[in-house]
Coordinates of C-alpha atoms (C1' of nucleotides) in Angstrom, one line a residue:
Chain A
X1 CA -2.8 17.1 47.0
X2 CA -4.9 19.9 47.9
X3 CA -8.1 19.6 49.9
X4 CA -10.7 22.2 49.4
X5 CA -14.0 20.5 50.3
X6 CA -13.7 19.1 54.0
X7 CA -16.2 16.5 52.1
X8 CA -13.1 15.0 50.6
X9 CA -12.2 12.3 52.5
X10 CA -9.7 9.6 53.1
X11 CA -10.5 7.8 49.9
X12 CA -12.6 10.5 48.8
X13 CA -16.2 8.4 49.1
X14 CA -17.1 8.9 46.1
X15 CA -16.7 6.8 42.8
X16 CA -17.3 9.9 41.0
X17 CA -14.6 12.2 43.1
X18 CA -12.4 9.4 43.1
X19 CA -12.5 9.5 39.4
X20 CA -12.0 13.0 39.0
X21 CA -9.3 13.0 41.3
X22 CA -7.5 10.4 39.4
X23 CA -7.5 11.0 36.3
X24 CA -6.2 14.8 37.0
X25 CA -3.8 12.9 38.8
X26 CA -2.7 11.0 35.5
X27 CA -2.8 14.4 33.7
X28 CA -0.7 16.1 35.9
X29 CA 1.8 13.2 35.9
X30 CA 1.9 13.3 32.4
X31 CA 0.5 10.4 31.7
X32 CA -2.0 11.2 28.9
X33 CA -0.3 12.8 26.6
X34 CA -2.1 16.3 25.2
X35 CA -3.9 16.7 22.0
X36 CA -4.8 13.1 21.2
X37 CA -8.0 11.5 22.3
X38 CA -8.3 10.3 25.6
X39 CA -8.4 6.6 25.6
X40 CA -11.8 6.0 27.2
X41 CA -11.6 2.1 27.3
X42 CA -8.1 2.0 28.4
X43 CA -8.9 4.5 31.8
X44 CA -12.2 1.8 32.2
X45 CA -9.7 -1.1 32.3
X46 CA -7.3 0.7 34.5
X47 CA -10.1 2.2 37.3
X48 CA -12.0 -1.1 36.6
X49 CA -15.2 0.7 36.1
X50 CA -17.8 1.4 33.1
X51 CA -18.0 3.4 31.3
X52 CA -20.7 6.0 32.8
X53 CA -19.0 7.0 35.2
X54 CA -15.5 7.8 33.6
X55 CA -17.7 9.5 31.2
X56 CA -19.1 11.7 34.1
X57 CA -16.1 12.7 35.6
X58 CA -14.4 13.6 32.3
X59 CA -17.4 15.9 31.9
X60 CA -17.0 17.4 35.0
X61 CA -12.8 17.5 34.1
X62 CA -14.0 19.5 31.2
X63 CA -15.8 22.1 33.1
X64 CA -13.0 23.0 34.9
X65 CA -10.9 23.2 31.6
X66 CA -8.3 20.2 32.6
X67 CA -9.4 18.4 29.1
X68 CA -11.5 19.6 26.0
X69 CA -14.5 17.9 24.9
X70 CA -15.2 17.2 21.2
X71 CA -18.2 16.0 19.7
X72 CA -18.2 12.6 18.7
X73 CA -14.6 12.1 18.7
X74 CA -13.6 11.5 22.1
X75 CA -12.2 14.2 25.1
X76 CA -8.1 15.6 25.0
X77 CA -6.1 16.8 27.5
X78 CA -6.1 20.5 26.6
X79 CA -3.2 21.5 24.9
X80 CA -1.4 24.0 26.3
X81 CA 0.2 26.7 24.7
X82 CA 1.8 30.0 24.8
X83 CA -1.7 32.1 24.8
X84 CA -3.0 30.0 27.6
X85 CA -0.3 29.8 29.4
X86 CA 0.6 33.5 29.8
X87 CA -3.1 34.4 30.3
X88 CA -3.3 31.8 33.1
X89 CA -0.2 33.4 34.9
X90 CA -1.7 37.3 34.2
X91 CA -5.1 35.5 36.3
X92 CA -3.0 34.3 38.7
X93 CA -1.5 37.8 39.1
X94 CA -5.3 39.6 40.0
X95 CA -5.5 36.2 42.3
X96 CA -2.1 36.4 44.3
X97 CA -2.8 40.2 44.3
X98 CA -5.8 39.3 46.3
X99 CA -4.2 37.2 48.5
X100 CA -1.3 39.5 49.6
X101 CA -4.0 42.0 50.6
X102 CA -5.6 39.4 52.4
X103 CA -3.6 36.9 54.1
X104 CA -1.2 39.0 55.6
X105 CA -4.3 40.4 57.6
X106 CA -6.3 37.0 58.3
X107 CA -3.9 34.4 58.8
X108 CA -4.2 32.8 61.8
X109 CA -1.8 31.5 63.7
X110 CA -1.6 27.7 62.6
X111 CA -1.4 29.4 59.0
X112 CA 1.7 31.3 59.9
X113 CA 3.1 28.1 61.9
X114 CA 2.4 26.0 58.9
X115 CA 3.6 28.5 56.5
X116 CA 7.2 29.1 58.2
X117 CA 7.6 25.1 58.4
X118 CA 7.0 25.1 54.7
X119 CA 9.1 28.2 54.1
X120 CA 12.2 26.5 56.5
X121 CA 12.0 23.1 54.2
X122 CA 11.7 25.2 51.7
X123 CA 15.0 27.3 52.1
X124 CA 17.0 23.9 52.7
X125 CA 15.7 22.2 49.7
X126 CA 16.4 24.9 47.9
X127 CA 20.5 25.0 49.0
X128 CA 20.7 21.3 48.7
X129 CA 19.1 22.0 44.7
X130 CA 16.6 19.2 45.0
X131 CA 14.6 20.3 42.7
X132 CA 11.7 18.1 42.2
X133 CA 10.8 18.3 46.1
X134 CA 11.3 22.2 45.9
X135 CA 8.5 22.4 43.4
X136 CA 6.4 19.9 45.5
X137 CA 6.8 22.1 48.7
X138 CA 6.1 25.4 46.8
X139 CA 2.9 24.7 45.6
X140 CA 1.8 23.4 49.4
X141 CA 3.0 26.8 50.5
X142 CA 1.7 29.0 48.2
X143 CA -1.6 26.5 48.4
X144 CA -1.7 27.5 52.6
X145 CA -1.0 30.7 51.6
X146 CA -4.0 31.2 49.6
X147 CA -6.0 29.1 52.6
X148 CA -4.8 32.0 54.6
X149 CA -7.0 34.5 52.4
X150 CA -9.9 33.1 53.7
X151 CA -12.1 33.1 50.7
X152 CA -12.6 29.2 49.6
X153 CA -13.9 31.0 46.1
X154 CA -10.5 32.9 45.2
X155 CA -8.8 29.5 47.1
X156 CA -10.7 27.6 44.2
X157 CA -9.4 29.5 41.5
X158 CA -6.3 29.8 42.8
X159 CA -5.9 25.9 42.9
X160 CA -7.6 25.4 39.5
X161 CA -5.0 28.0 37.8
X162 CA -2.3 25.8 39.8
X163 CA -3.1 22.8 38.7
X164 CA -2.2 23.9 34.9
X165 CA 1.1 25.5 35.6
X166 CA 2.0 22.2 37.3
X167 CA 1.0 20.9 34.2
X168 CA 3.1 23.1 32.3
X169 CA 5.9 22.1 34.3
X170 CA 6.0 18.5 32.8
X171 CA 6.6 20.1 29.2
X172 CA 8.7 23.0 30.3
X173 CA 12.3 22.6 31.3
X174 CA 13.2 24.5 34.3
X175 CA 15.8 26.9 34.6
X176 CA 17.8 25.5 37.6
X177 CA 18.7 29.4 38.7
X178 CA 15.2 30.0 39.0
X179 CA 14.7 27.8 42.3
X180 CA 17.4 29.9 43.7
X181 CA 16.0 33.4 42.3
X182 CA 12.5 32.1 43.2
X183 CA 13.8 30.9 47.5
X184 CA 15.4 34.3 47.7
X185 CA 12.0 36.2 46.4
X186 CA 10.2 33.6 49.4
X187 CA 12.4 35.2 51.8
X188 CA 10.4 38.4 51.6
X189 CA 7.2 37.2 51.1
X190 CA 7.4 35.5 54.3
X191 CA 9.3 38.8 55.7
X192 CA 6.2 40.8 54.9
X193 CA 3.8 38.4 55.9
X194 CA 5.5 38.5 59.5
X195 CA 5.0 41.9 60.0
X196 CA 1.4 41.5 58.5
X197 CA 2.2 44.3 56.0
X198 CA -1.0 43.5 52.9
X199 CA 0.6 46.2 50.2
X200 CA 4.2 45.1 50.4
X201 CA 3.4 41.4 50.7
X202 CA 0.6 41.4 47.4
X203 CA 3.6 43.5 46.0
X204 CA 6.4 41.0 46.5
X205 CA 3.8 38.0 45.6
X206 CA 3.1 39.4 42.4
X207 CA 6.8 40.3 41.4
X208 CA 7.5 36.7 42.6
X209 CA 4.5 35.3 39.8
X210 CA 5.6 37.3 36.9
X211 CA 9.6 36.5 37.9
X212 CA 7.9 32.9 37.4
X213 CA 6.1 33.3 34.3
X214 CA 8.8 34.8 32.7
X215 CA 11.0 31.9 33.0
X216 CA 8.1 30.1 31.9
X217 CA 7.7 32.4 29.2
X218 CA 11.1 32.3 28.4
X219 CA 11.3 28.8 27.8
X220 CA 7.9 27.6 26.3
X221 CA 9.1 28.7 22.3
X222 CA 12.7 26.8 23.0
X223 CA 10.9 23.9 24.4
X224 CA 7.2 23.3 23.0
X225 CA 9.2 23.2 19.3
X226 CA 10.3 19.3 20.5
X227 CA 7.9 16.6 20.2
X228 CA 5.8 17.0 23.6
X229 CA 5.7 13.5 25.3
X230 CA 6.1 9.9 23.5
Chain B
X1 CA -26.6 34.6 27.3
X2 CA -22.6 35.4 27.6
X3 CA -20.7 33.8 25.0
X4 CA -17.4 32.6 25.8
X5 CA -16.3 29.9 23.5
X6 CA -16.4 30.3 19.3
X7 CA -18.2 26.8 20.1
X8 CA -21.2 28.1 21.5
X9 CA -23.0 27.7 18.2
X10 CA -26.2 29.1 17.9
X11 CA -28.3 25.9 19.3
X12 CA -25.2 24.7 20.8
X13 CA -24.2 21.9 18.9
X14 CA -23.7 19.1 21.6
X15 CA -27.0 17.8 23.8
X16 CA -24.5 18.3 26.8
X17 CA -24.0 21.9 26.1
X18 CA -27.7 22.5 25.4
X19 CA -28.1 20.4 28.9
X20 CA -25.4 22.6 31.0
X21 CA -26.9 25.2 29.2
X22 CA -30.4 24.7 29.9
X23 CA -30.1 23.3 33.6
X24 CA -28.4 26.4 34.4
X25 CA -30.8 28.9 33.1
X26 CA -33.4 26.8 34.8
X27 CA -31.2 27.5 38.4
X28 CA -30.9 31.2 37.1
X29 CA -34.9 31.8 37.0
X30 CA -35.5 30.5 40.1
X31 CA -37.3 27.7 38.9
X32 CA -35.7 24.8 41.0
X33 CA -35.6 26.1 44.8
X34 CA -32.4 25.4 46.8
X35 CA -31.9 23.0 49.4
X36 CA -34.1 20.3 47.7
X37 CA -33.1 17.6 45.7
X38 CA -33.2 18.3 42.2
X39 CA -36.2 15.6 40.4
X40 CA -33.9 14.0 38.3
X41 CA -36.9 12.6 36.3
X42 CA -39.1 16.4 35.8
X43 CA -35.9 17.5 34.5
X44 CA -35.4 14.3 31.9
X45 CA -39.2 14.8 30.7
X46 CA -38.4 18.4 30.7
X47 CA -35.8 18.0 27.7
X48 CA -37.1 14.7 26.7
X49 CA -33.5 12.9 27.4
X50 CA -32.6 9.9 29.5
X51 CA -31.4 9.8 33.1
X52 CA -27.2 9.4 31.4
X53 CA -26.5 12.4 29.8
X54 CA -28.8 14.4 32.8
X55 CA -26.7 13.2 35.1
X56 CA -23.2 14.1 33.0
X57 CA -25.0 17.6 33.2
X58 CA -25.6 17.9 36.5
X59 CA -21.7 16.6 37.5
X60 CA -20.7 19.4 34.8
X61 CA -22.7 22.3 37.2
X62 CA -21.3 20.6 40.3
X63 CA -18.1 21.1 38.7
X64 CA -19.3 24.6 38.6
X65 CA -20.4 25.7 42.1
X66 CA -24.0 26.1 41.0
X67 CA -25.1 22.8 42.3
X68 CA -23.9 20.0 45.1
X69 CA -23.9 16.5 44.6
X70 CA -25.1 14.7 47.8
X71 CA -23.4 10.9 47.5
X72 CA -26.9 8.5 47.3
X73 CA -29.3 11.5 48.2
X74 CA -29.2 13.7 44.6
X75 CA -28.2 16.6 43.9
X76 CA -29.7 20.1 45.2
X77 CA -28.8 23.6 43.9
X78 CA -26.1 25.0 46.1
X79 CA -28.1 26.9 48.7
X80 CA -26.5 31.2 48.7
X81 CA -25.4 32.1 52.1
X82 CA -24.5 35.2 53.8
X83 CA -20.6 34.2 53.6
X84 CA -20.9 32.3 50.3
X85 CA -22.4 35.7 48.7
X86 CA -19.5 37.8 50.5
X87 CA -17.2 35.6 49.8
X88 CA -17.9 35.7 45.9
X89 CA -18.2 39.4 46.2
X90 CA -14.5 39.5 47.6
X91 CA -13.4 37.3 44.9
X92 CA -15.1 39.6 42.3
X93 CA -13.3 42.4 43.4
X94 CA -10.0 40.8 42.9
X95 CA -11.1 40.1 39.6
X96 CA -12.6 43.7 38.9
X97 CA -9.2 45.5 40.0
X98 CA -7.9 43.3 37.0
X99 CA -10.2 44.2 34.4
X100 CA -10.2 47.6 35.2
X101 CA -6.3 47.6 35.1
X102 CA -6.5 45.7 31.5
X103 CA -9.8 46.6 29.9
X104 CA -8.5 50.6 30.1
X105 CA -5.5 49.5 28.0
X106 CA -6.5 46.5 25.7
X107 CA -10.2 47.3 24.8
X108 CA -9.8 47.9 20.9
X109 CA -12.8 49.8 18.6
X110 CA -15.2 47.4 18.3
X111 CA -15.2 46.6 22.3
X112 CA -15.3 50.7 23.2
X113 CA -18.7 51.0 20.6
X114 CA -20.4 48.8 22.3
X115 CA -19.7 49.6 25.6
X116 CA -20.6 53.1 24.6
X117 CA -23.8 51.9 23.2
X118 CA -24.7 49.7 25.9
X119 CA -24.3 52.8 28.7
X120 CA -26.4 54.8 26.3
X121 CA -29.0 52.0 26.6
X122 CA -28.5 51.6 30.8
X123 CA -28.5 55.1 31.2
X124 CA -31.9 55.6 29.3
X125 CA -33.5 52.3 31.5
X126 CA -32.2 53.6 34.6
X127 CA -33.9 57.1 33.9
X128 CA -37.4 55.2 33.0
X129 CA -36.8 52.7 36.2
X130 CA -37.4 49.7 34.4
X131 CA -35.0 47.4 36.9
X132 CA -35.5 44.4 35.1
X133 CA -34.5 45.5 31.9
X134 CA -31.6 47.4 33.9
X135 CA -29.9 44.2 35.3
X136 CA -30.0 42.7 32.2
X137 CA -28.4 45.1 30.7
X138 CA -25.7 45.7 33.3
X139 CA -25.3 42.3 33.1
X140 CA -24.4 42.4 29.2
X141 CA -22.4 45.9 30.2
X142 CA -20.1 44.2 32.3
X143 CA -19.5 41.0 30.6
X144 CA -18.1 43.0 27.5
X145 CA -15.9 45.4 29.7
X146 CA -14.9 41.6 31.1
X147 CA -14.0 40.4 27.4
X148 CA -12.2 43.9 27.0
X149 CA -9.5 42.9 29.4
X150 CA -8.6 40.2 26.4
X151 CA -8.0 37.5 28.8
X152 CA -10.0 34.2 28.5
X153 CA -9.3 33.0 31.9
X154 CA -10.5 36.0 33.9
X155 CA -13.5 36.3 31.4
X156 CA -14.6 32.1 32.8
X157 CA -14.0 33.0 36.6
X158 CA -15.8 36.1 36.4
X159 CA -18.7 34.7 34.3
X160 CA -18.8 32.1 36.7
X161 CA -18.8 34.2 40.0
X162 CA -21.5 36.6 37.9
X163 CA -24.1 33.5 37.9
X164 CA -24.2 33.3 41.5
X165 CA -24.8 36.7 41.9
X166 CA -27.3 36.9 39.4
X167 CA -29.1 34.0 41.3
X168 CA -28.6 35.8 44.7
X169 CA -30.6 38.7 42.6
X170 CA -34.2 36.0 42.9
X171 CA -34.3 35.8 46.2
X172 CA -33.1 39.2 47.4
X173 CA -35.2 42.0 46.9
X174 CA -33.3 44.9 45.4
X175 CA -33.1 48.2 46.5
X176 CA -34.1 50.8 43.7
X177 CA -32.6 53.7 44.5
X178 CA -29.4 51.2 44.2
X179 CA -30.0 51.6 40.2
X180 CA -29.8 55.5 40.1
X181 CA -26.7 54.8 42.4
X182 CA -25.2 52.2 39.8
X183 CA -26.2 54.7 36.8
X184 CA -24.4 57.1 38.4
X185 CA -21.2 54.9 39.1
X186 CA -21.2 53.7 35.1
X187 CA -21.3 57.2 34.0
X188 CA -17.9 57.7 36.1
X189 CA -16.8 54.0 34.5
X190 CA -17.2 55.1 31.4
X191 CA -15.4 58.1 31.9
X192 CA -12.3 56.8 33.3
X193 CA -12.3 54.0 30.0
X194 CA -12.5 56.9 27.3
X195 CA -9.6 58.4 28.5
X196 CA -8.0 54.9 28.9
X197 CA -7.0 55.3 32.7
X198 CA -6.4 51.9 34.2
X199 CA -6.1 53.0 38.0
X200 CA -9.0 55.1 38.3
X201 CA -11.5 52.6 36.0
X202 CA -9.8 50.0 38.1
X203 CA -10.6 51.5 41.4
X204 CA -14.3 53.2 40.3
X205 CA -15.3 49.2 39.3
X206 CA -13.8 48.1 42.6
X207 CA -15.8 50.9 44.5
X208 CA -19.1 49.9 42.0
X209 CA -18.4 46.6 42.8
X210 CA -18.3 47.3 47.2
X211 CA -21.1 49.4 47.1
X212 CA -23.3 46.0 45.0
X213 CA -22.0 44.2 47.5
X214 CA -23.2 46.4 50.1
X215 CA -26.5 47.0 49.2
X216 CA -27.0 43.0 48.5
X217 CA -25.9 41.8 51.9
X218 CA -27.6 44.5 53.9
X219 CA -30.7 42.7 51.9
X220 CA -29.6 39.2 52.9
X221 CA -30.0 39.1 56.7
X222 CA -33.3 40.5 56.1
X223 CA -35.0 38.9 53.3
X224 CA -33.2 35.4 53.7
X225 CA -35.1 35.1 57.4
X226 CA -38.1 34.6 54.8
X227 CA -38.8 31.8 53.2
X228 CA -36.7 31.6 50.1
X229 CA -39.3 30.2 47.5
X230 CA -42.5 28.3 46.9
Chain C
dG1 C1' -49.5 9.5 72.4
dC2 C1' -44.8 8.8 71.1
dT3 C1' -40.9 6.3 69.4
dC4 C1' -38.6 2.6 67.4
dT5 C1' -38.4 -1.1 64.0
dC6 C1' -39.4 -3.2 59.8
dC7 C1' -41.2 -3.2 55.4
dT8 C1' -42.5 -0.9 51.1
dT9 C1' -41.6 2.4 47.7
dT10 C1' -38.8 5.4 45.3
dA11 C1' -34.5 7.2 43.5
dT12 C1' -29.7 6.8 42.8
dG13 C1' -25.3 4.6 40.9
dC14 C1' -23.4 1.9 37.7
dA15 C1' -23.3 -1.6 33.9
dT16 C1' -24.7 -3.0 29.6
dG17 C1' -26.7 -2.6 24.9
dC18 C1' -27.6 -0.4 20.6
dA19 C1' -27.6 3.1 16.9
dA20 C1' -25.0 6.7 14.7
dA21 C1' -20.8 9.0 13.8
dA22 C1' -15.9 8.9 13.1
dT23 C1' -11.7 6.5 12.1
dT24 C1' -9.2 3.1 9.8
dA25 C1' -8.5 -0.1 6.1
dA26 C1' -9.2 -1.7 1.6
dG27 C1' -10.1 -1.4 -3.1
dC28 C1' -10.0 0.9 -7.4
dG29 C1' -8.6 4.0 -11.0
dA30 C1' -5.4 7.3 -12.7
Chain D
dT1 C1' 2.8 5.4 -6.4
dC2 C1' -0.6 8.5 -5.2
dG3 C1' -5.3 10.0 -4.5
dC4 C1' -10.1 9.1 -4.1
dT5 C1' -14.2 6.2 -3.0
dT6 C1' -16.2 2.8 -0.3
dA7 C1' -16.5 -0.9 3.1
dA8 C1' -15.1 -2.6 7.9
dT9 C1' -14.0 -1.5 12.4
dT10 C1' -13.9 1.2 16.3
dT11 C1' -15.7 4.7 19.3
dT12 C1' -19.0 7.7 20.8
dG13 C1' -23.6 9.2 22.6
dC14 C1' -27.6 7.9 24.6
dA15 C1' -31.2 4.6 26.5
dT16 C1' -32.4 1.0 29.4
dG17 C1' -32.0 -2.3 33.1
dC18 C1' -30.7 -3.9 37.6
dA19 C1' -28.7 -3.8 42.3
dT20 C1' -28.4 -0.9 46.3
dA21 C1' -29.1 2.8 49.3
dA22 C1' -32.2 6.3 51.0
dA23 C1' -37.0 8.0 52.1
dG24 C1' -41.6 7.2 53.6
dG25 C1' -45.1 4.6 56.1
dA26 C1' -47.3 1.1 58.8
dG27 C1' -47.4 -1.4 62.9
dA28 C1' -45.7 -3.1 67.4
dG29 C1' -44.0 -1.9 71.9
dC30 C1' -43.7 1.3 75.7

DNA sequence: GCTCTCCTTTATGCATGCAAAATTAAGCGA
DNA sequence: TCGCTTAATTTTGCATGCATAAAGGAGAGC
């Protein structure tokens, strides 16, 4: 998981944080499905807690546009579909634009340490076609990557736009060529970052988002026609 | 008030929106000073509501940025730094470079009218030096070129990254020869968006949005060594 | 006079309870 | 059998209450 706030710690203090935390952990799993209402007593029972504060943090899940709140009949997991989804990937675009420009001037050493461990598993997962731990290890590099920017705002967005692709990606086959296409475009990103060039690595960063959104793109009419989860 | 859902009716429906809502303008005026717990109880007399759905409010703004939730100590409204306001400038820009880049293309009749006639307006406020009315305004200006860009998700951050600013506007004392300066910049906005030309409106709101940025943190070291409020 | 400790007061965090709205089920007529 | 009306059930929204942690203050000790 991603850790913005250093105030998150080992089991995130908070009942409230730990709430939030989990239950975006249950709707990035996949667990609840989309567009029907969010079991309220059910998530009580399973946290073992009341319902105030489950209320709370689904409040505070709403603000960041993880579920949808309506009035007197209950919160759902925002659906996604085509509209969102390609606007979410044209936001991400401005962000990793941002980020090219910036990283590749303030990362700091341990960045680029951590970053060519990632990229190393990375490349080996990707010849061995382990998919599910490719997709694991991409968003922590791209998630260091955007650390490297230096800018916890744009790192904020950045993680809150994540956190519905990796939604997406429950509903959404994957084209298996794409992890290949998709190690091959990491190549140069971390090529550019190397030589700490901004303009070529925002360049290569944003052909490698749109390569990605189109093989969303590609495959969210084939698959979101099937019955979504259950 | 920016609109960004349809569901912002007019009184907005739901006592949690009207809450989020109200809290926030509350924070925007200056009326709660940073740094000190927020009296859960003024604010519950205040809109005549119990301590339950105050507190779902208040975990809603957290959500947000605009406040911080201190575990067993309340919550205060997140003091503005130096690097927080940079920071959120920086991320602005990203976002700008977008809307310019978008907005040039996809604003449609109805969006171009009312930018026209909301230039008109600045230009006329900016001539009588009525800086109030001016930042209002501007505000208003730039949330439609915003909605121009027809992209939902950019419209949120930057709405969101435009309340901070226009709270760092309270306690920072604004230059006003910056106004003639930002007049001047809209007229060349404008320009460049009539003639539909997504690189230069892209880069003359990028250069509008550095030289803001400028003249608010050159402000900052000086006025923030004050004390902030009451 | 200063600091530390203990006690009081206040505010927070969460559970529970109750009224209103929505959903579901049942009954009735066509 | 299907659709509509109405009653029963469930769920939501908010208020209230209670246990606990923090803040404030008084008094003892140095």
């Amino acid at each position: 998981m991603i850790q913005l706030d250093a105030s998150d710690s080992p089991d995130s203090r908070t009942l409230h944080d730990r709430l939030v935390a989990g239950i975006r952990d249950i709707i990035l799993q996949g667990d609840l499905p989309e567009s029907i209402r969010i079991p309220e007593a059910q998530l009580c029972a399973q946290f073992q807690v009341s319902r105030t504060p489950l209320r709370e943090a689904l409040k505070a899940l709403a603000s960041e546009g993880l579920v949808t709140l309506r009035p007197n009949r209950g919160a759902i997991v925002t659906p996604l579909d085509a509209t969102l989804l390609s606007e979410i990937f044209e936001a991400k675009q401005a962000i990793e634009q941002f980020i090219g420009m910036h990283a590749a001037i303030r990362a700091d050493v341990a960045d680029l340490t951590a970053l060519e461990d990632l990229h190393c598993a990375l490349q080996q997962v990707a010849h061995r076609g382990d998919y599910a731990t490719y997709t694991l290890l991409n968003s922590q590099f791209h998630d260091r990557l955007a650390a490297s920017a230096q800018n916890k705002q744009i790192q904020k967005i950045y993680s809150k736009l994540q956190v519905q692709i990796r939604r997406a990606r429950l509903v959404i086959n994957q084209n298996p060529t794409r992890m290949q296409e998709s190690a091959l475009e990491h190549e140069g990103i971390m090529a550019a970052l190397r030589i700490r060039a901004p303009l070529d690595l925002a360049d290569r960063l944003v052909r490698h988002n749109k390569a990605t959104a189109e093989a969303f793109m590609s495959k969210v009419q084939a698959d979101r026609k099937r019955p979504v989860r259950i």
